[in-house]
Amino acid sequence: MKWNRLMLVLALLTVFIIVGCSAESSDVSKQEEEKEDATAEIEQTNKITDALGNEITFEKTPESFAALNPGEIEMLVALGANVVGRPTTHGPAIPGTEEAHELGNPHNPNFEKIAEANPDVLIVPPSFQQCANNLQNQGMKVVYTEANSVADIQKTLKNYGVMLNKVEEAQKIIDRIDADIAAIEKVQPVRTLLVYGAPGTYLAALPTSLSGDILEKVGGENIAADFPKEDQYPQYASLSVEKIIERNPEAVMLITHGDPEAVRGAFENEMMKNPAWKNLDAVKAGNVTVLPSHLFGTNPGTKIVDALEEMKNQLQEVQ
């Protein structure tokens, strides 16, 4: 009798051990599956699509970045990136990038300095395509960005958040930009001509350009909105003097990368060639201004709201 009871106890203990091991094995398997799912999710979020539609996957967080545009540097620094290469500028470097290599600019890059900086990721505009292969062969990932609208800048911020594993931080900056823009009270419509200029070359900025998008967001009226776009520069159009005179802008705003006063003087000389320019409301009222180059002549990055405020202030002075 005692023997039978002992056998029963042993049998029950065996069942409990088997069940326990099975449950433990199940828990381990479940944890492994969850870990695999989490890894797959991380791998998925480490993929971005750049301005050219290229899908780029990052197996690990890049340790160093370089860019040829100050606005890109602003955004990278805002997210805590290690910037080893920055554009060459006449003014002071963006805080935190003083020791970075100066790489020239998008129109005149210094490839020797880019090689010295040797970033994991190089941020460049679409116009840089013909130069990219050599750099990619050196092991750099080349990411293309554009800034033809506020939305473009926000998309770039989102991509940087993915690359740096700081998606939440990037989204906070994006949300703040949206909130600041929503708080800007639009001005009464002002007939405006936006001119991108360099000595000898003048183009009208269309709504598909960054300055055109900014003008629209603060309530201005772009008199060149329906001008035919340039094939080489699709965000801009050739100046049609006849249409400009017909539409009689109340404000003319100049955008330039270079010396603002030199561009203003050259543009005024250009206007003098056609006496009809003198009869424009903008010219008669002295409303021909040069917009700050760090906000309009290039991607302003995290300072995009400053650009909107500046445009609004310019338009309010005309009213």
PDB file of C-alpha atoms in Angstrom:
ATOM      1  CA  MET A   1       0.000   0.000   0.000  1.00  0.00           C
ATOM      2  CA  LYS A   2       2.771   2.381   0.938  1.00  0.00           C
ATOM      3  CA  TRP A   3       4.593   1.380  -2.214  1.00  0.00           C
ATOM      4  CA  ASN A   4       1.560   2.312  -4.356  1.00  0.00           C
ATOM      5  CA  ARG A   5       1.289   5.728  -2.672  1.00  0.00           C
ATOM      6  CA  LEU A   6       4.994   6.383  -3.251  1.00  0.00           C
ATOM      7  CA  MET A   7       4.657   5.480  -6.914  1.00  0.00           C
ATOM      8  CA  LEU A   8       1.663   7.855  -7.228  1.00  0.00           C
ATOM      9  CA  VAL A   9       3.589  10.737  -5.658  1.00  0.00           C
ATOM     10  CA  LEU A  10       6.554  10.151  -7.950  1.00  0.00           C
ATOM     11  CA  ALA A  11       4.278  10.043 -10.974  1.00  0.00           C
ATOM     12  CA  LEU A  12       2.633  13.344 -10.002  1.00  0.00           C
ATOM     13  CA  LEU A  13       6.046  14.989  -9.461  1.00  0.00           C
ATOM     14  CA  THR A  14       7.133  13.814 -12.904  1.00  0.00           C
ATOM     15  CA  VAL A  15       4.025  15.361 -14.477  1.00  0.00           C
ATOM     16  CA  PHE A  16       4.617  18.678 -12.678  1.00  0.00           C
ATOM     17  CA  ILE A  17       8.276  18.760 -13.793  1.00  0.00           C
ATOM     18  CA  ILE A  18       7.332  18.034 -17.401  1.00  0.00           C
ATOM     19  CA  VAL A  19       4.596  20.680 -17.384  1.00  0.00           C
ATOM     20  CA  GLY A  20       6.940  23.194 -15.719  1.00  0.00           C
ATOM     21  CA  CYS A  21       9.700  22.585 -18.253  1.00  0.00           C
ATOM     22  CA  SER A  22       7.226  22.873 -21.103  1.00  0.00           C
ATOM     23  CA  ALA A  23       5.929  26.197 -19.725  1.00  0.00           C
ATOM     24  CA  GLU A  24       9.466  27.472 -19.218  1.00  0.00           C
ATOM     25  CA  SER A  25      10.394  26.381 -22.739  1.00  0.00           C
ATOM     26  CA  SER A  26       7.278  28.106 -24.039  1.00  0.00           C
ATOM     27  CA  ASP A  27       8.186  31.311 -22.178  1.00  0.00           C
ATOM     28  CA  VAL A  28      11.722  31.225 -23.599  1.00  0.00           C
ATOM     29  CA  SER A  29      10.388  30.665 -27.106  1.00  0.00           C
ATOM     30  CA  LYS A  30       7.924  33.511 -26.658  1.00  0.00           C
ATOM     31  CA  GLN A  31      10.694  35.837 -25.444  1.00  0.00           C
ATOM     32  CA  GLU A  32      12.867  34.880 -28.413  1.00  0.00           C
ATOM     33  CA  GLU A  33       9.983  35.550 -30.801  1.00  0.00           C
ATOM     34  CA  GLU A  34       9.345  38.943 -29.191  1.00  0.00           C
ATOM     35  CA  LYS A  35      13.055  39.757 -29.436  1.00  0.00           C
ATOM     36  CA  GLU A  36      13.075  38.783 -33.121  1.00  0.00           C
ATOM     37  CA  ASP A  37       9.976  40.935 -33.739  1.00  0.00           C
ATOM     38  CA  ALA A  38      11.603  43.897 -31.972  1.00  0.00           C
ATOM     39  CA  THR A  39      14.788  43.449 -34.006  1.00  0.00           C
ATOM     40  CA  ALA A  40      12.771  43.307 -37.213  1.00  0.00           C
ATOM     41  CA  GLU A  41      10.957  46.511 -36.187  1.00  0.00           C
ATOM     42  CA  ILE A  42      14.264  48.297 -35.530  1.00  0.00           C
ATOM     43  CA  GLU A  43      15.638  47.154 -38.883  1.00  0.00           C
ATOM     44  CA  GLN A  44      12.499  48.421 -40.573  1.00  0.00           C
ATOM     45  CA  THR A  45      12.675  51.859 -38.945  1.00  0.00           C
ATOM     46  CA  ASN A  46      16.356  52.205 -39.923  1.00  0.00           C
ATOM     47  CA  LYS A  47      15.328  52.555 -43.568  1.00  0.00           C
ATOM     48  CA  ILE A  48      14.805  55.995 -45.101  1.00  0.00           C
ATOM     49  CA  THR A  49      13.827  57.315 -48.514  1.00  0.00           C
ATOM     50  CA  ASP A  50      15.881  60.311 -49.612  1.00  0.00           C
ATOM     51  CA  ALA A  51      14.962  63.206 -51.916  1.00  0.00           C
ATOM     52  CA  LEU A  52      15.748  61.170 -55.043  1.00  0.00           C
ATOM     53  CA  GLY A  53      13.579  58.264 -53.927  1.00  0.00           C
ATOM     54  CA  ASN A  54      16.561  56.102 -52.959  1.00  0.00           C
ATOM     55  CA  GLU A  55      15.801  53.633 -50.161  1.00  0.00           C
ATOM     56  CA  ILE A  56      18.757  53.525 -47.779  1.00  0.00           C
ATOM     57  CA  THR A  57      19.052  51.081 -44.881  1.00  0.00           C
ATOM     58  CA  PHE A  58      21.365  51.639 -41.925  1.00  0.00           C
ATOM     59  CA  GLU A  59      22.533  48.467 -40.208  1.00  0.00           C
ATOM     60  CA  LYS A  60      23.770  50.552 -37.291  1.00  0.00           C
ATOM     61  CA  THR A  61      23.596  54.174 -36.185  1.00  0.00           C
ATOM     62  CA  PRO A  62      26.098  56.268 -38.189  1.00  0.00           C
ATOM     63  CA  GLU A  63      28.869  57.703 -36.035  1.00  0.00           C
ATOM     64  CA  SER A  64      29.730  60.740 -38.166  1.00  0.00           C
ATOM     65  CA  PHE A  65      28.033  63.101 -40.594  1.00  0.00           C
ATOM     66  CA  ALA A  66      29.003  65.820 -43.048  1.00  0.00           C
ATOM     67  CA  ALA A  67      26.936  68.222 -45.134  1.00  0.00           C
ATOM     68  CA  LEU A  68      27.472  71.009 -47.653  1.00  0.00           C
ATOM     69  CA  ASN A  69      24.586  73.185 -46.495  1.00  0.00           C
ATOM     70  CA  PRO A  70      24.370  75.120 -43.190  1.00  0.00           C
ATOM     71  CA  GLY A  71      20.694  74.252 -42.746  1.00  0.00           C
ATOM     72  CA  GLU A  72      21.490  70.547 -42.832  1.00  0.00           C
ATOM     73  CA  ILE A  73      24.184  71.105 -40.192  1.00  0.00           C
ATOM     74  CA  GLU A  74      21.660  72.985 -38.017  1.00  0.00           C
ATOM     75  CA  MET A  75      19.281  70.039 -38.103  1.00  0.00           C
ATOM     76  CA  LEU A  76      21.986  67.454 -37.459  1.00  0.00           C
ATOM     77  CA  VAL A  77      23.347  69.413 -34.494  1.00  0.00           C
ATOM     78  CA  ALA A  78      19.822  69.825 -33.093  1.00  0.00           C
ATOM     79  CA  LEU A  79      19.608  66.025 -32.938  1.00  0.00           C
ATOM     80  CA  GLY A  80      23.041  65.594 -31.391  1.00  0.00           C
ATOM     81  CA  ALA A  81      24.878  64.240 -34.449  1.00  0.00           C
ATOM     82  CA  ASN A  82      28.670  64.132 -34.603  1.00  0.00           C
ATOM     83  CA  VAL A  83      29.436  66.541 -37.466  1.00  0.00           C
ATOM     84  CA  VAL A  84      32.908  66.040 -38.957  1.00  0.00           C
ATOM     85  CA  GLY A  85      32.412  68.088 -42.124  1.00  0.00           C
ATOM     86  CA  ARG A  86      30.619  71.388 -42.729  1.00  0.00           C
ATOM     87  CA  PRO A  87      30.266  73.933 -45.544  1.00  0.00           C
ATOM     88  CA  THR A  88      32.823  76.679 -45.911  1.00  0.00           C
ATOM     89  CA  THR A  89      31.307  79.945 -44.683  1.00  0.00           C
ATOM     90  CA  HIS A  90      32.528  83.477 -44.100  1.00  0.00           C
ATOM     91  CA  GLY A  91      30.802  83.769 -40.731  1.00  0.00           C
ATOM     92  CA  PRO A  92      31.289  81.794 -37.509  1.00  0.00           C
ATOM     93  CA  ALA A  93      30.719  78.044 -37.510  1.00  0.00           C
ATOM     94  CA  ILE A  94      27.566  76.617 -36.026  1.00  0.00           C
ATOM     95  CA  PRO A  95      28.285  75.897 -32.323  1.00  0.00           C
ATOM     96  CA  GLY A  96      29.562  72.381 -31.908  1.00  0.00           C
ATOM     97  CA  THR A  97      31.080  72.176 -35.409  1.00  0.00           C
ATOM     98  CA  GLU A  98      34.072  74.478 -35.006  1.00  0.00           C
ATOM     99  CA  GLU A  99      36.564  71.605 -35.393  1.00  0.00           C
ATOM    100  CA  ALA A 100      34.813  70.034 -38.396  1.00  0.00           C
ATOM    101  CA  HIS A 101      36.506  70.043 -41.790  1.00  0.00           C
ATOM    102  CA  GLU A 102      35.404  72.818 -44.169  1.00  0.00           C
ATOM    103  CA  LEU A 103      34.196  71.102 -47.334  1.00  0.00           C
ATOM    104  CA  GLY A 104      33.402  73.972 -49.692  1.00  0.00           C
ATOM    105  CA  ASN A 105      29.809  74.329 -50.879  1.00  0.00           C
ATOM    106  CA  PRO A 106      27.375  72.436 -53.151  1.00  0.00           C
ATOM    107  CA  HIS A 107      28.560  74.411 -56.198  1.00  0.00           C
ATOM    108  CA  ASN A 108      32.267  74.008 -55.426  1.00  0.00           C
ATOM    109  CA  PRO A 109      32.887  71.016 -53.131  1.00  0.00           C
ATOM    110  CA  ASN A 110      36.402  70.229 -51.896  1.00  0.00           C
ATOM    111  CA  PHE A 111      36.707  66.478 -52.490  1.00  0.00           C
ATOM    112  CA  GLU A 112      40.090  66.272 -50.785  1.00  0.00           C
ATOM    113  CA  LYS A 113      38.592  67.666 -47.583  1.00  0.00           C
ATOM    114  CA  ILE A 114      35.562  65.392 -47.899  1.00  0.00           C
ATOM    115  CA  ALA A 115      37.927  62.417 -48.082  1.00  0.00           C
ATOM    116  CA  GLU A 116      39.816  63.690 -45.026  1.00  0.00           C
ATOM    117  CA  ALA A 117      36.600  64.107 -43.047  1.00  0.00           C
ATOM    118  CA  ASN A 118      35.540  60.600 -44.150  1.00  0.00           C
ATOM    119  CA  PRO A 119      32.013  60.755 -42.690  1.00  0.00           C
ATOM    120  CA  ASP A 120      29.786  57.711 -42.430  1.00  0.00           C
ATOM    121  CA  VAL A 121      27.044  59.788 -44.064  1.00  0.00           C
ATOM    122  CA  LEU A 122      27.424  62.704 -46.479  1.00  0.00           C
ATOM    123  CA  ILE A 123      24.351  64.915 -46.971  1.00  0.00           C
ATOM    124  CA  VAL A 124      24.158  66.522 -50.424  1.00  0.00           C
ATOM    125  CA  PRO A 125      21.657  68.205 -52.787  1.00  0.00           C
ATOM    126  CA  PRO A 126      20.331  66.404 -55.899  1.00  0.00           C
ATOM    127  CA  SER A 127      22.752  68.371 -58.099  1.00  0.00           C
ATOM    128  CA  PHE A 128      25.582  66.340 -56.535  1.00  0.00           C
ATOM    129  CA  GLN A 129      24.646  63.081 -58.304  1.00  0.00           C
ATOM    130  CA  GLN A 130      27.478  63.098 -60.822  1.00  0.00           C
ATOM    131  CA  CYS A 131      30.036  63.221 -58.001  1.00  0.00           C
ATOM    132  CA  ALA A 132      28.524  60.577 -55.737  1.00  0.00           C
ATOM    133  CA  ASN A 133      29.965  57.316 -57.081  1.00  0.00           C
ATOM    134  CA  ASN A 134      33.555  57.987 -56.033  1.00  0.00           C
ATOM    135  CA  LEU A 135      32.472  58.886 -52.516  1.00  0.00           C
ATOM    136  CA  GLN A 136      30.260  55.831 -52.175  1.00  0.00           C
ATOM    137  CA  ASN A 137      33.178  53.681 -53.281  1.00  0.00           C
ATOM    138  CA  GLN A 138      35.080  55.087 -50.295  1.00  0.00           C
ATOM    139  CA  GLY A 139      32.430  53.636 -47.992  1.00  0.00           C
ATOM    140  CA  MET A 140      30.327  56.752 -47.401  1.00  0.00           C
ATOM    141  CA  LYS A 141      26.557  56.630 -47.595  1.00  0.00           C
ATOM    142  CA  VAL A 142      25.364  59.553 -49.708  1.00  0.00           C
ATOM    143  CA  VAL A 143      21.941  60.910 -48.740  1.00  0.00           C
ATOM    144  CA  TYR A 144      20.205  63.448 -50.964  1.00  0.00           C
ATOM    145  CA  THR A 145      18.005  66.157 -49.481  1.00  0.00           C
ATOM    146  CA  GLU A 146      16.067  69.098 -50.880  1.00  0.00           C
ATOM    147  CA  ALA A 147      14.400  72.132 -49.365  1.00  0.00           C
ATOM    148  CA  ASN A 148      11.764  73.380 -51.788  1.00  0.00           C
ATOM    149  CA  SER A 149       9.111  73.645 -49.072  1.00  0.00           C
ATOM    150  CA  VAL A 150       8.588  73.531 -45.334  1.00  0.00           C
ATOM    151  CA  ALA A 151       7.395  69.948 -45.799  1.00  0.00           C
ATOM    152  CA  ASP A 152      10.734  69.026 -47.413  1.00  0.00           C
ATOM    153  CA  ILE A 153      12.631  70.328 -44.403  1.00  0.00           C
ATOM    154  CA  GLN A 154      10.371  68.413 -42.030  1.00  0.00           C
ATOM    155  CA  LYS A 155      10.851  65.219 -44.053  1.00  0.00           C
ATOM    156  CA  THR A 156      14.622  65.658 -43.761  1.00  0.00           C
ATOM    157  CA  LEU A 157      14.302  66.083 -39.998  1.00  0.00           C
ATOM    158  CA  LYS A 158      12.296  62.877 -39.839  1.00  0.00           C
ATOM    159  CA  ASN A 159      14.955  61.012 -41.830  1.00  0.00           C
ATOM    160  CA  TYR A 160      17.694  62.317 -39.538  1.00  0.00           C
ATOM    161  CA  GLY A 161      15.668  61.084 -36.579  1.00  0.00           C
ATOM    162  CA  VAL A 162      15.582  57.605 -38.099  1.00  0.00           C
ATOM    163  CA  MET A 163      19.307  57.600 -38.922  1.00  0.00           C
ATOM    164  CA  LEU A 164      20.253  58.744 -35.423  1.00  0.00           C
ATOM    165  CA  ASN A 165      17.657  56.595 -33.621  1.00  0.00           C
ATOM    166  CA  LYS A 166      16.094  59.817 -32.321  1.00  0.00           C
ATOM    167  CA  VAL A 167      12.703  59.635 -33.954  1.00  0.00           C
ATOM    168  CA  GLU A 168      10.848  61.117 -30.982  1.00  0.00           C
ATOM    169  CA  GLU A 169      13.271  64.056 -30.692  1.00  0.00           C
ATOM    170  CA  ALA A 170      12.928  64.786 -34.406  1.00  0.00           C
ATOM    171  CA  GLN A 171       9.141  64.628 -34.194  1.00  0.00           C
ATOM    172  CA  LYS A 172       9.146  67.162 -31.352  1.00  0.00           C
ATOM    173  CA  ILE A 173      11.017  69.640 -33.575  1.00  0.00           C
ATOM    174  CA  ILE A 174       8.611  68.957 -36.451  1.00  0.00           C
ATOM    175  CA  ASP A 175       5.590  69.470 -34.175  1.00  0.00           C
ATOM    176  CA  ARG A 176       7.076  72.707 -32.840  1.00  0.00           C
ATOM    177  CA  ILE A 177       7.537  74.026 -36.385  1.00  0.00           C
ATOM    178  CA  ASP A 178       3.913  73.159 -37.197  1.00  0.00           C
ATOM    179  CA  ALA A 179       2.694  74.902 -34.048  1.00  0.00           C
ATOM    180  CA  ASP A 180       4.776  78.024 -34.691  1.00  0.00           C
ATOM    181  CA  ILE A 181       3.553  78.267 -38.282  1.00  0.00           C
ATOM    182  CA  ALA A 182      -0.069  77.808 -37.187  1.00  0.00           C
ATOM    183  CA  ALA A 183       0.389  80.700 -34.749  1.00  0.00           C
ATOM    184  CA  ILE A 184       1.529  83.112 -37.479  1.00  0.00           C
ATOM    185  CA  GLU A 185      -1.287  85.418 -38.459  1.00  0.00           C
ATOM    186  CA  LYS A 186      -1.438  85.845 -42.217  1.00  0.00           C
ATOM    187  CA  VAL A 187      -1.086  89.304 -43.702  1.00  0.00           C
ATOM    188  CA  GLN A 188      -3.432  90.922 -46.183  1.00  0.00           C
ATOM    189  CA  PRO A 189      -2.462  89.788 -49.721  1.00  0.00           C
ATOM    190  CA  VAL A 190       0.429  91.781 -51.180  1.00  0.00           C
ATOM    191  CA  ARG A 191       1.294  91.384 -54.860  1.00  0.00           C
ATOM    192  CA  THR A 192       4.865  90.154 -54.675  1.00  0.00           C
ATOM    193  CA  LEU A 193       7.644  89.266 -57.106  1.00  0.00           C
ATOM    194  CA  LEU A 194      10.339  86.999 -55.698  1.00  0.00           C
ATOM    195  CA  VAL A 195      13.560  87.193 -57.690  1.00  0.00           C
ATOM    196  CA  TYR A 196      16.444  84.777 -57.305  1.00  0.00           C
ATOM    197  CA  GLY A 197      19.483  86.677 -58.469  1.00  0.00           C
ATOM    198  CA  ALA A 198      23.158  86.541 -59.162  1.00  0.00           C
ATOM    199  CA  PRO A 199      24.873  89.195 -61.278  1.00  0.00           C
ATOM    200  CA  GLY A 200      23.661  88.619 -64.815  1.00  0.00           C
ATOM    201  CA  THR A 201      21.086  85.942 -63.899  1.00  0.00           C
ATOM    202  CA  TYR A 202      17.607  86.640 -62.561  1.00  0.00           C
ATOM    203  CA  LEU A 203      14.747  84.174 -62.167  1.00  0.00           C
ATOM    204  CA  ALA A 204      11.262  84.448 -60.662  1.00  0.00           C
ATOM    205  CA  ALA A 205      10.628  82.078 -57.750  1.00  0.00           C
ATOM    206  CA  LEU A 206       7.537  79.898 -58.252  1.00  0.00           C
ATOM    207  CA  PRO A 207       5.234  78.558 -55.499  1.00  0.00           C
ATOM    208  CA  THR A 208       7.126  75.238 -55.751  1.00  0.00           C
ATOM    209  CA  SER A 209      10.295  76.925 -54.414  1.00  0.00           C
ATOM    210  CA  LEU A 210      11.013  77.358 -50.708  1.00  0.00           C
ATOM    211  CA  SER A 211      10.598  81.145 -50.833  1.00  0.00           C
ATOM    212  CA  GLY A 212       7.384  80.699 -52.839  1.00  0.00           C
ATOM    213  CA  ASP A 213       6.043  78.257 -50.244  1.00  0.00           C
ATOM    214  CA  ILE A 214       6.954  80.660 -47.437  1.00  0.00           C
ATOM    215  CA  LEU A 215       5.265  83.574 -49.245  1.00  0.00           C
ATOM    216  CA  GLU A 216       2.087  81.533 -49.635  1.00  0.00           C
ATOM    217  CA  LYS A 217       2.070  80.426 -45.988  1.00  0.00           C
ATOM    218  CA  VAL A 218       2.176  84.008 -44.680  1.00  0.00           C
ATOM    219  CA  GLY A 219      -0.530  85.213 -47.054  1.00  0.00           C
ATOM    220  CA  GLY A 220       1.391  86.899 -49.873  1.00  0.00           C
ATOM    221  CA  GLU A 221       0.359  86.758 -53.542  1.00  0.00           C
ATOM    222  CA  ASN A 222       3.002  85.467 -55.944  1.00  0.00           C
ATOM    223  CA  ILE A 223       2.489  87.316 -59.232  1.00  0.00           C
ATOM    224  CA  ALA A 224       4.682  84.764 -61.036  1.00  0.00           C
ATOM    225  CA  ALA A 225       2.662  81.746 -59.872  1.00  0.00           C
ATOM    226  CA  ASP A 226       1.701  80.765 -63.423  1.00  0.00           C
ATOM    227  CA  PHE A 227       4.977  81.614 -65.168  1.00  0.00           C
ATOM    228  CA  PRO A 228       6.350  78.619 -67.136  1.00  0.00           C
ATOM    229  CA  LYS A 229       9.057  76.836 -65.179  1.00  0.00           C
ATOM    230  CA  GLU A 230      12.664  76.563 -66.306  1.00  0.00           C
ATOM    231  CA  ASP A 231      13.735  73.088 -67.447  1.00  0.00           C
ATOM    232  CA  GLN A 232      17.009  73.238 -65.538  1.00  0.00           C
ATOM    233  CA  TYR A 233      15.562  74.990 -62.470  1.00  0.00           C
ATOM    234  CA  PRO A 234      11.932  73.788 -62.211  1.00  0.00           C
ATOM    235  CA  GLN A 235      11.223  75.830 -59.054  1.00  0.00           C
ATOM    236  CA  TYR A 236      11.934  79.044 -60.989  1.00  0.00           C
ATOM    237  CA  ALA A 237      10.841  80.830 -64.161  1.00  0.00           C
ATOM    238  CA  SER A 238      12.375  83.328 -66.544  1.00  0.00           C
ATOM    239  CA  LEU A 239      11.452  86.924 -65.786  1.00  0.00           C
ATOM    240  CA  SER A 240       8.725  88.079 -68.155  1.00  0.00           C
ATOM    241  CA  VAL A 241       8.988  91.862 -68.062  1.00  0.00           C
ATOM    242  CA  GLU A 242       5.683  92.249 -69.880  1.00  0.00           C
ATOM    243  CA  LYS A 243       3.777  90.113 -67.378  1.00  0.00           C
ATOM    244  CA  ILE A 244       5.521  91.745 -64.426  1.00  0.00           C
ATOM    245  CA  ILE A 245       4.565  95.198 -65.635  1.00  0.00           C
ATOM    246  CA  GLU A 246       1.019  94.011 -66.293  1.00  0.00           C
ATOM    247  CA  ARG A 247       0.638  92.551 -62.801  1.00  0.00           C
ATOM    248  CA  ASN A 248       2.405  95.479 -61.133  1.00  0.00           C
ATOM    249  CA  PRO A 249       3.888  94.000 -57.929  1.00  0.00           C
ATOM    250  CA  GLU A 250       3.663  96.005 -54.717  1.00  0.00           C
ATOM    251  CA  ALA A 251       6.855  94.364 -53.423  1.00  0.00           C
ATOM    252  CA  VAL A 252       9.949  92.959 -55.090  1.00  0.00           C
ATOM    253  CA  MET A 253      12.115  90.704 -52.930  1.00  0.00           C
ATOM    254  CA  LEU A 254      15.567  89.561 -53.998  1.00  0.00           C
ATOM    255  CA  ILE A 255      17.067  86.212 -52.964  1.00  0.00           C
ATOM    256  CA  THR A 256      20.786  85.593 -53.306  1.00  0.00           C
ATOM    257  CA  HIS A 257      23.656  83.422 -52.109  1.00  0.00           C
ATOM    258  CA  GLY A 258      26.207  86.180 -52.578  1.00  0.00           C
ATOM    259  CA  ASP A 259      26.774  89.807 -51.609  1.00  0.00           C
ATOM    260  CA  PRO A 260      23.259  91.261 -51.154  1.00  0.00           C
ATOM    261  CA  GLU A 261      24.212  94.841 -51.976  1.00  0.00           C
ATOM    262  CA  ALA A 262      26.035  93.774 -55.133  1.00  0.00           C
ATOM    263  CA  VAL A 263      22.992  91.822 -56.256  1.00  0.00           C
ATOM    264  CA  ARG A 264      20.676  94.728 -55.444  1.00  0.00           C
ATOM    265  CA  GLY A 265      22.835  97.148 -57.429  1.00  0.00           C
ATOM    266  CA  ALA A 266      23.077  94.796 -60.395  1.00  0.00           C
ATOM    267  CA  PHE A 267      19.319  94.201 -60.369  1.00  0.00           C
ATOM    268  CA  GLU A 268      18.578  97.918 -60.213  1.00  0.00           C
ATOM    269  CA  ASN A 269      20.898  98.433 -63.187  1.00  0.00           C
ATOM    270  CA  GLU A 270      18.968  95.706 -64.995  1.00  0.00           C
ATOM    271  CA  MET A 271      15.698  97.489 -64.236  1.00  0.00           C
ATOM    272  CA  MET A 272      17.086 100.741 -65.594  1.00  0.00           C
ATOM    273  CA  LYS A 273      17.447  99.108 -69.012  1.00  0.00           C
ATOM    274  CA  ASN A 274      13.653  99.035 -69.272  1.00  0.00           C
ATOM    275  CA  PRO A 275      12.094 102.343 -68.199  1.00  0.00           C
ATOM    276  CA  ALA A 276       8.761 100.578 -67.611  1.00  0.00           C
ATOM    277  CA  TRP A 277      10.202  99.076 -64.397  1.00  0.00           C
ATOM    278  CA  LYS A 278      10.191 102.554 -62.871  1.00  0.00           C
ATOM    279  CA  ASN A 279       6.402 102.615 -62.985  1.00  0.00           C
ATOM    280  CA  LEU A 280       5.935  99.536 -60.831  1.00  0.00           C
ATOM    281  CA  ASP A 281       4.274 100.245 -57.497  1.00  0.00           C
ATOM    282  CA  ALA A 282       7.101  98.419 -55.710  1.00  0.00           C
ATOM    283  CA  VAL A 283       9.800 100.562 -57.314  1.00  0.00           C
ATOM    284  CA  LYS A 284       7.977 103.873 -56.835  1.00  0.00           C
ATOM    285  CA  ALA A 285       7.400 103.066 -53.145  1.00  0.00           C
ATOM    286  CA  GLY A 286      10.941 101.830 -52.593  1.00  0.00           C
ATOM    287  CA  ASN A 287       9.769  98.321 -51.769  1.00  0.00           C
ATOM    288  CA  VAL A 288      12.656  96.500 -53.449  1.00  0.00           C
ATOM    289  CA  THR A 289      14.438  94.558 -50.703  1.00  0.00           C
ATOM    290  CA  VAL A 290      17.044  91.820 -50.333  1.00  0.00           C
ATOM    291  CA  LEU A 291      15.974  88.920 -48.122  1.00  0.00           C
ATOM    292  CA  PRO A 292      18.556  87.552 -45.619  1.00  0.00           C
ATOM    293  CA  SER A 293      20.663  84.963 -47.443  1.00  0.00           C
ATOM    294  CA  HIS A 294      20.937  82.620 -44.443  1.00  0.00           C
ATOM    295  CA  LEU A 295      17.139  82.287 -44.396  1.00  0.00           C
ATOM    296  CA  PHE A 296      16.290  82.406 -48.105  1.00  0.00           C
ATOM    297  CA  GLY A 297      19.461  81.909 -50.147  1.00  0.00           C
ATOM    298  CA  THR A 298      19.900  78.447 -48.675  1.00  0.00           C
ATOM    299  CA  ASN A 299      18.061  75.855 -46.614  1.00  0.00           C
ATOM    300  CA  PRO A 300      17.388  77.533 -43.221  1.00  0.00           C
ATOM    301  CA  GLY A 301      16.943  74.184 -41.460  1.00  0.00           C
ATOM    302  CA  THR A 302      15.603  74.590 -37.937  1.00  0.00           C
ATOM    303  CA  LYS A 303      15.352  78.364 -38.528  1.00  0.00           C
ATOM    304  CA  ILE A 304      12.524  77.915 -41.052  1.00  0.00           C
ATOM    305  CA  VAL A 305      10.050  79.711 -38.769  1.00  0.00           C
ATOM    306  CA  ASP A 306      12.446  82.705 -38.655  1.00  0.00           C
ATOM    307  CA  ALA A 307      12.196  82.815 -42.450  1.00  0.00           C
ATOM    308  CA  LEU A 308       8.395  82.932 -42.292  1.00  0.00           C
ATOM    309  CA  GLU A 309       8.495  85.700 -39.689  1.00  0.00           C
ATOM    310  CA  GLU A 310      10.931  87.689 -41.836  1.00  0.00           C
ATOM    311  CA  MET A 311       8.691  87.345 -44.912  1.00  0.00           C
ATOM    312  CA  LYS A 312       5.660  88.389 -42.890  1.00  0.00           C
ATOM    313  CA  ASN A 313       7.467  91.464 -41.546  1.00  0.00           C
ATOM    314  CA  GLN A 314       8.549  92.474 -45.059  1.00  0.00           C
ATOM    315  CA  LEU A 315       4.980  92.258 -46.323  1.00  0.00           C
ATOM    316  CA  GLN A 316       3.575  94.187 -43.353  1.00  0.00           C
ATOM    317  CA  GLU A 317       5.881  97.078 -44.162  1.00  0.00           C
ATOM    318  CA  VAL A 318       4.273  97.338 -47.584  1.00  0.00           C
ATOM    319  CA  GLN A 319       0.697  97.490 -46.265  1.00  0.00           C
TER     320      GLN A 319
END
